[in-house]
PDB file of C-alpha atoms in Angstrom:
ATOM      1  CA  MET A   1      55.034  -3.110 -30.395  1.00 57.00           C
ATOM      2  CA  GLY A   2      52.954  -4.775 -27.653  1.00 57.00           C
ATOM      3  CA  CYS A   3      54.061  -2.147 -25.122  1.00 64.00           C
ATOM      4  CA  LEU A   4      52.974   0.704 -27.427  1.00 64.00           C
ATOM      5  CA  LYS A   5      49.613  -0.997 -27.953  1.00 62.00           C
ATOM      6  CA  ASN A   6      49.027  -1.147 -24.156  1.00 60.00           C
ATOM      7  CA  ILE A   7      49.989   2.515 -23.743  1.00 66.00           C
ATOM      8  CA  VAL A   8      47.544   3.533 -26.513  1.00 61.00           C
ATOM      9  CA  ARG A   9      44.785   1.453 -24.876  1.00 65.00           C
ATOM     10  CA  SER A  10      45.487   3.051 -21.489  1.00 63.00           C
ATOM     11  CA  VAL A  11      45.376   6.569 -22.986  1.00 61.00           C
ATOM     12  CA  VAL A  12      42.111   5.831 -24.854  1.00 59.00           C
ATOM     13  CA  LEU A  13      40.535   4.311 -21.707  1.00 61.00           C
ATOM     14  CA  THR A  14      41.658   7.284 -19.595  1.00 64.00           C
ATOM     15  CA  LEU A  15      40.205   9.742 -22.125  1.00 60.00           C
ATOM     16  CA  ALA A  16      36.950   7.771 -22.245  1.00 56.00           C
ATOM     17  CA  VAL A  17      36.653   7.852 -18.432  1.00 60.00           C
ATOM     18  CA  VAL A  18      37.503  11.586 -18.290  1.00 61.00           C
ATOM     19  CA  GLY A  19      34.975  12.275 -21.064  1.00 58.00           C
ATOM     20  CA  PHE A  20      32.257  10.238 -19.304  1.00 55.00           C
ATOM     21  CA  LEU A  21      32.882  12.055 -16.024  1.00 58.00           C
ATOM     22  CA  SER A  22      32.929  15.480 -17.703  1.00 59.00           C
ATOM     23  CA  ILE A  23      29.436  14.970 -19.181  1.00 64.00           C
ATOM     24  CA  GLY A  24      27.917  14.102 -15.782  1.00 58.00           C
ATOM     25  CA  GLY A  25      28.768  10.421 -15.552  1.00 52.00           C
ATOM     26  CA  LYS A  26      29.804  10.738 -11.902  1.00 52.00           C
ATOM     27  CA  ASP A  27      26.385  12.106 -10.953  1.00 54.00           C
ATOM     28  CA  LEU A  28      24.668   9.376 -12.959  1.00 46.00           C
ATOM     29  CA  ILE A  29      26.602   6.585 -11.246  1.00 51.00           C
ATOM     30  CA  SER A  30      26.268   8.074  -7.753  1.00 50.00           C
ATOM     31  CA  GLY A  31      22.518   8.520  -8.366  1.00 51.00           C
ATOM     32  CA  MET A  32      22.148   4.891  -9.421  1.00 48.00           C
ATOM     33  CA  VAL A  33      24.081   3.694  -6.366  1.00 47.00           C
ATOM     34  CA  GLN A  34      22.060   5.986  -4.079  1.00 47.00           C
ATOM     35  CA  ASN A  35      18.738   4.731  -5.505  1.00 48.00           C
ATOM     36  CA  TYR A  36      19.781   1.102  -5.107  1.00 49.00           C
ATOM     37  CA  PHE A  37      20.923   1.345  -1.490  1.00 49.00           C
ATOM     38  CA  HIS A  38      18.623   4.199  -0.384  1.00 55.00           C
ATOM     39  CA  PRO A  39      15.518   4.105  -2.588  1.00 58.00           C
ATOM     40  CA  SER A  40      13.099   7.028  -2.623  1.00 65.00           C
ATOM     41  CA  GLN A  41       9.957   6.898  -0.464  1.00 64.00           C
ATOM     42  CA  GLU A  42       7.898   6.376  -3.659  1.00 71.00           C
ATOM     43  CA  LYS A  43      10.024   3.370  -4.661  1.00 71.00           C
ATOM     44  CA  MET A  44       9.781   2.019  -1.112  1.00 68.00           C
ATOM     45  CA  MET A  45       5.974   2.328  -1.167  1.00 70.00           C
ATOM     46  CA  GLU A  46       5.901   0.536  -4.527  1.00 73.00           C
ATOM     47  CA  ARG A  47       7.840  -2.381  -3.022  1.00 75.00           C
ATOM     48  CA  ALA A  48       5.674  -2.323   0.119  1.00 76.00           C
ATOM     49  CA  MET A  49       2.539  -2.861  -2.001  1.00 79.00           C
ATOM     50  CA  LYS A  50       3.648  -6.502  -2.428  1.00 82.00           C
ATOM     51  CA  VAL A  51       2.978  -6.947   1.307  1.00 84.00           C
ATOM     52  CA  GLY A  52      -0.025  -4.635   1.785  1.00 87.00           C
ATOM     53  CA  ASP A  53      -1.511  -1.197   1.162  1.00 88.00           C
ATOM     54  CA  PHE A  54       0.428   1.251   3.371  1.00 88.00           C
ATOM     55  CA  SER A  55      -0.875   4.398   1.656  1.00 87.00           C
ATOM     56  CA  LYS A  56      -3.138   5.367   4.575  1.00 90.00           C
ATOM     57  CA  ILE A  57      -0.483   5.410   7.311  1.00 89.00           C
ATOM     58  CA  ASN A  58       0.048   8.930   8.597  1.00 88.00           C
ATOM     59  CA  GLU A  59       3.201  11.040   8.706  1.00 89.00           C
ATOM     60  CA  GLU A  60       4.064   9.923  12.262  1.00 92.00           C
ATOM     61  CA  PHE A  61       5.380   6.725  10.667  1.00 91.00           C
ATOM     62  CA  GLU A  62       8.109   6.209   8.100  1.00 88.00           C
ATOM     63  CA  ILE A  63       8.601   3.147   5.916  1.00 86.00           C
ATOM     64  CA  GLU A  64      12.307   2.378   6.387  1.00 84.00           C
ATOM     65  CA  LYS A  65      12.650  -0.749   4.323  1.00 82.00           C
ATOM     66  CA  ALA A  66      10.557  -2.815   1.944  1.00 77.00           C
ATOM     67  CA  ALA A  67      12.536  -5.754   0.685  1.00 74.00           C
ATOM     68  CA  GLY A  68      13.351  -9.390   1.100  1.00 69.00           C
ATOM     69  CA  ILE A  69      14.386 -10.157   4.661  1.00 63.00           C
ATOM     70  CA  MET A  70      15.392 -13.700   5.647  1.00 61.00           C
ATOM     71  CA  GLY A  71      13.781 -15.000   2.445  1.00 67.00           C
ATOM     72  CA  TYR A  72      10.416 -13.280   3.012  1.00 74.00           C
ATOM     73  CA  ASN A  73       8.913 -10.049   1.640  1.00 81.00           C
ATOM     74  CA  ALA A  74       8.792  -7.639   4.550  1.00 85.00           C
ATOM     75  CA  VAL A  75       8.155  -4.013   5.389  1.00 88.00           C
ATOM     76  CA  VAL A  76       9.930  -2.274   8.272  1.00 88.00           C
ATOM     77  CA  ALA A  77       8.508   0.987   9.589  1.00 90.00           C
ATOM     78  CA  GLU A  78       9.349   3.307  12.455  1.00 92.00           C
ATOM     79  CA  HIS A  79       7.293   5.620  14.627  1.00 94.00           C
ATOM     80  CA  LYS A  80       9.439   8.746  14.282  1.00 92.00           C
ATOM     81  CA  ALA A  81       8.874  10.223  17.755  1.00 93.00           C
ATOM     82  CA  SER A  82       9.367   7.054  19.834  1.00 93.00           C
ATOM     83  CA  GLY A  83      11.620   4.910  17.652  1.00 91.00           C
ATOM     84  CA  GLN A  84       9.159   2.000  17.936  1.00 92.00           C
ATOM     85  CA  LYS A  85       9.609  -0.450  15.064  1.00 91.00           C
ATOM     86  CA  MET A  86       6.877  -2.276  13.171  1.00 91.00           C
ATOM     87  CA  PHE A  87       7.438  -5.266  10.889  1.00 90.00           C
ATOM     88  CA  VAL A  88       4.964  -6.764   8.435  1.00 91.00           C
ATOM     89  CA  VAL A  89       6.130 -10.069   6.976  1.00 88.00           C
ATOM     90  CA  ASP A  90       4.569 -11.973   4.084  1.00 88.00           C
ATOM     91  CA  THR A  91       5.364 -15.598   4.924  1.00 79.00           C
ATOM     92  CA  LYS A  92       4.151 -16.831   1.519  1.00 77.00           C
ATOM     93  CA  ASP A  93       3.191 -20.511   2.018  1.00 71.00           C
ATOM     94  CA  LYS A  94       5.554 -21.103   4.947  1.00 73.00           C
ATOM     95  CA  ASN A  95       3.575 -21.173   8.171  1.00 75.00           C
ATOM     96  CA  ILE A  96       6.178 -20.116  10.698  1.00 80.00           C
ATOM     97  CA  ILE A  97       3.415 -19.390  13.185  1.00 85.00           C
ATOM     98  CA  THR A  98      -0.359 -19.238  12.759  1.00 87.00           C
ATOM     99  CA  ALA A  99      -3.218 -17.243  14.247  1.00 89.00           C
ATOM    100  CA  ASP A 100      -4.274 -20.404  16.118  1.00 90.00           C
ATOM    101  CA  ASP A 101      -0.770 -20.633  17.633  1.00 89.00           C
ATOM    102  CA  ILE A 102      -1.076 -17.034  18.834  1.00 88.00           C
ATOM    103  CA  LYS A 103      -4.508 -17.719  20.398  1.00 91.00           C
ATOM    104  CA  SER A 104      -3.420 -20.946  22.101  1.00 89.00           C
ATOM    105  CA  GLU A 105      -2.608 -21.336  25.786  1.00 88.00           C
ATOM    106  CA  ASN A 106       0.937 -22.437  24.925  1.00 89.00           C
ATOM    107  CA  ALA A 107       1.640 -19.448  22.619  1.00 86.00           C
ATOM    108  CA  GLU A 108       4.965 -18.844  24.369  1.00 85.00           C
ATOM    109  CA  GLU A 109       6.224 -22.323  23.444  1.00 86.00           C
ATOM    110  CA  LYS A 110       4.944 -21.930  19.869  1.00 84.00           C
ATOM    111  CA  LEU A 111       6.802 -18.600  19.520  1.00 82.00           C
ATOM    112  CA  GLN A 112      10.022 -20.096  20.857  1.00 80.00           C
ATOM    113  CA  ASN A 113       9.742 -22.937  18.323  1.00 80.00           C
ATOM    114  CA  ALA A 114       9.100 -20.400  15.546  1.00 78.00           C
ATOM    115  CA  LEU A 115      12.210 -18.444  16.550  1.00 75.00           C
ATOM    116  CA  LYS A 116      14.294 -21.603  16.217  1.00 70.00           C
ATOM    117  CA  LYS A 117      13.106 -21.963  12.600  1.00 65.00           C
ATOM    118  CA  ILE A 118      14.285 -18.462  11.739  1.00 62.00           C
ATOM    119  CA  LYS A 119      18.045 -18.311  11.693  1.00 55.00           C
ATOM    120  CA  TYR A 120      19.038 -14.674  11.689  1.00 51.00           C
ATOM    121  CA  GLN A 121      22.685 -13.991  12.520  1.00 44.00           C
ATOM    122  CA  ALA A 122      22.298 -10.306  13.394  1.00 46.00           C
ATOM    123  CA  LEU A 123      20.280 -10.868  16.545  1.00 52.00           C
ATOM    124  CA  SER A 124      19.376 -13.505  19.068  1.00 64.00           C
ATOM    125  CA  VAL A 125      16.199 -13.523  21.160  1.00 70.00           C
ATOM    126  CA  GLU A 126      16.319 -15.030  24.641  1.00 74.00           C
ATOM    127  CA  ASP A 127      14.002 -15.319  27.659  1.00 79.00           C
ATOM    128  CA  LEU A 128      10.849 -14.679  25.617  1.00 82.00           C
ATOM    129  CA  LYS A 129       7.796 -14.407  27.874  1.00 89.00           C
ATOM    130  CA  VAL A 130       4.182 -13.910  26.800  1.00 89.00           C
ATOM    131  CA  THR A 131       2.493 -11.449  29.174  1.00 91.00           C
ATOM    132  CA  LYS A 132      -0.949 -10.893  27.606  1.00 93.00           C
ATOM    133  CA  HIS A 133      -3.328 -11.963  24.809  1.00 94.00           C
ATOM    134  CA  GLY A 134      -5.414  -9.509  22.811  1.00 95.00           C
ATOM    135  CA  THR A 135      -6.740  -8.583  19.364  1.00 95.00           C
ATOM    136  CA  LEU A 136      -6.016  -5.793  16.923  1.00 95.00           C
ATOM    137  CA  SER A 137      -7.421  -4.645  13.614  1.00 95.00           C
ATOM    138  CA  SER A 138      -5.380  -4.919  10.399  1.00 94.00           C
ATOM    139  CA  TYR A 139      -6.020  -5.739   6.729  1.00 93.00           C
ATOM    140  CA  GLY A 140      -9.701  -5.001   7.412  1.00 91.00           C
ATOM    141  CA  THR A 141     -10.086  -7.852   9.928  1.00 92.00           C
ATOM    142  CA  GLU A 142      -9.490  -8.690  13.593  1.00 94.00           C
ATOM    143  CA  ALA A 143      -6.300 -10.583  14.417  1.00 94.00           C
ATOM    144  CA  PRO A 144      -5.056 -12.139  17.655  1.00 96.00           C
ATOM    145  CA  TYR A 145      -1.806 -10.965  19.214  1.00 95.00           C
ATOM    146  CA  VAL A 146       0.373 -11.774  22.177  1.00 93.00           C
ATOM    147  CA  LYS A 147       2.250  -9.154  24.120  1.00 94.00           C
ATOM    148  CA  PHE A 148       5.791 -10.262  24.942  1.00 91.00           C
ATOM    149  CA  GLU A 149       8.956  -9.317  26.767  1.00 90.00           C
ATOM    150  CA  ALA A 150      12.376 -10.644  25.766  1.00 85.00           C
ATOM    151  CA  LYS A 151      16.104 -10.087  25.889  1.00 82.00           C
ATOM    152  CA  VAL A 152      17.786  -9.382  22.562  1.00 74.00           C
ATOM    153  CA  LYS A 153      21.495 -10.043  22.122  1.00 70.00           C
ATOM    154  CA  LYS A 154      23.736  -8.294  19.582  1.00 57.00           C
ATOM    155  CA  LEU A 155      21.744  -5.043  19.711  1.00 56.00           C
ATOM    156  CA  PRO A 156      22.438  -1.912  21.793  1.00 61.00           C
ATOM    157  CA  ILE A 157      19.125  -2.386  23.637  1.00 66.00           C
ATOM    158  CA  GLY A 158      18.739  -5.352  25.946  1.00 71.00           C
ATOM    159  CA  ASP A 159      15.157  -5.789  27.143  1.00 85.00           C
ATOM    160  CA  VAL A 160      12.411  -5.327  24.570  1.00 87.00           C
ATOM    161  CA  GLY A 161       8.650  -5.385  24.762  1.00 91.00           C
ATOM    162  CA  GLY A 162       6.084  -5.623  22.036  1.00 92.00           C
ATOM    163  CA  ILE A 163       3.508  -7.734  20.266  1.00 93.00           C
ATOM    164  CA  ILE A 164       3.411 -10.497  17.688  1.00 92.00           C
ATOM    165  CA  SER A 165       0.268 -11.043  15.666  1.00 93.00           C
ATOM    166  CA  VAL A 166      -0.770 -13.188  12.730  1.00 92.00           C
ATOM    167  CA  VAL A 167      -3.476 -11.897  10.401  1.00 93.00           C
ATOM    168  CA  ASN A 168      -5.221 -13.880   7.680  1.00 88.00           C
ATOM    169  CA  THR A 169      -5.923 -11.380   4.905  1.00 84.00           C
ATOM    170  CA  ASN A 170      -9.165 -11.275   2.912  1.00 79.00           C
ATOM    171  CA  ASP A 171      -7.396 -12.886  -0.058  1.00 80.00           C
ATOM    172  CA  GLY A 172      -6.379 -15.908   2.020  1.00 80.00           C
ATOM    173  CA  GLU A 173      -2.772 -14.931   2.636  1.00 85.00           C
ATOM    174  CA  GLN A 174      -1.028 -14.679   5.984  1.00 89.00           C
ATOM    175  CA  ARG A 175       1.003 -11.808   7.445  1.00 90.00           C
ATOM    176  CA  ILE A 176       3.045 -11.749  10.639  1.00 89.00           C
ATOM    177  CA  LEU A 177       2.848  -8.384  12.399  1.00 92.00           C
ATOM    178  CA  ILE A 178       5.489  -7.444  14.960  1.00 90.00           C
ATOM    179  CA  SER A 179       5.885  -4.223  16.901  1.00 92.00           C
ATOM    180  CA  ALA A 180       8.699  -3.710  19.397  1.00 90.00           C
ATOM    181  CA  ASN A 181      10.599  -1.130  21.352  1.00 89.00           C
ATOM    182  CA  GLU A 182      12.691  -0.925  24.490  1.00 89.00           C
ATOM    183  CA  LYS A 183      10.566  -2.538  27.185  1.00 85.00           C
ATOM    184  CA  SER A 184       9.921   0.717  29.060  1.00 87.00           C
ATOM    185  CA  LYS A 185       9.025   2.633  25.865  1.00 91.00           C
ATOM    186  CA  TYR A 186       6.693   0.180  24.100  1.00 93.00           C
ATOM    187  CA  SER A 187       3.248   1.630  23.272  1.00 94.00           C
ATOM    188  CA  GLN A 188       0.248  -0.479  22.269  1.00 95.00           C
ATOM    189  CA  LEU A 189      -1.497   2.684  21.005  1.00 95.00           C
ATOM    190  CA  ILE A 190       1.264   3.204  18.430  1.00 94.00           C
ATOM    191  CA  SER A 191       0.989  -0.429  17.278  1.00 95.00           C
ATOM    192  CA  ASP A 192      -2.806  -0.230  16.970  1.00 95.00           C
ATOM    193  CA  GLU A 193      -2.604   3.043  15.031  1.00 95.00           C
ATOM    194  CA  PHE A 194      -0.088   1.697  12.514  1.00 95.00           C
ATOM    195  CA  PHE A 195      -1.505  -1.781  11.886  1.00 95.00           C
ATOM    196  CA  ARG A 196      -5.150  -0.714  11.511  1.00 94.00           C
ATOM    197  CA  LYS A 197      -4.213   1.560   8.592  1.00 93.00           C
ATOM    198  CA  ILE A 198      -2.841  -1.358   6.544  1.00 92.00           C
ATOM    199  CA  LYS A 199      -5.284  -2.859   4.048  1.00 89.00           C
TER     200      LYS A 199
END
């Protein structure tokens, strides 16, 4: 009797699955999976609004990811033509590094200490050197930055160049801005163009 009961259950379950798939269930499930792992640009922009207003960036740039990264809300964008990456991180109340740290004479040491606080298994930064100090415009204000060069392990590229900036927004929050590319391909013009459009 128990064996017959299991066979009936199996047949009913099989018919239910076949029926669900025949009325478009496969498309529904694959669409839900696709939206979760590869959200639409509109959904990405909606998530990005938690970090800043990215609506004014032009079509040269693409928002690749807007999600929690290492416990922080972050937006990752790419300059399509050059492959240069931009990161905007909302540190919430955790001051990993401050604008004063960036402006200081020992900014290199402060950055190395900040890197030690962030444990990220996918990559490892070594030989970080600050090569220049400057300012950029973002979130409607001026922010200090340092230009850097470093070696990155566990990525196909070895030597990278870029900038790290900290901006204090008008509503009293802090954002870390990072732009990086292969050392020979890094462009400050691309960084300036992207970050100044964020409000």
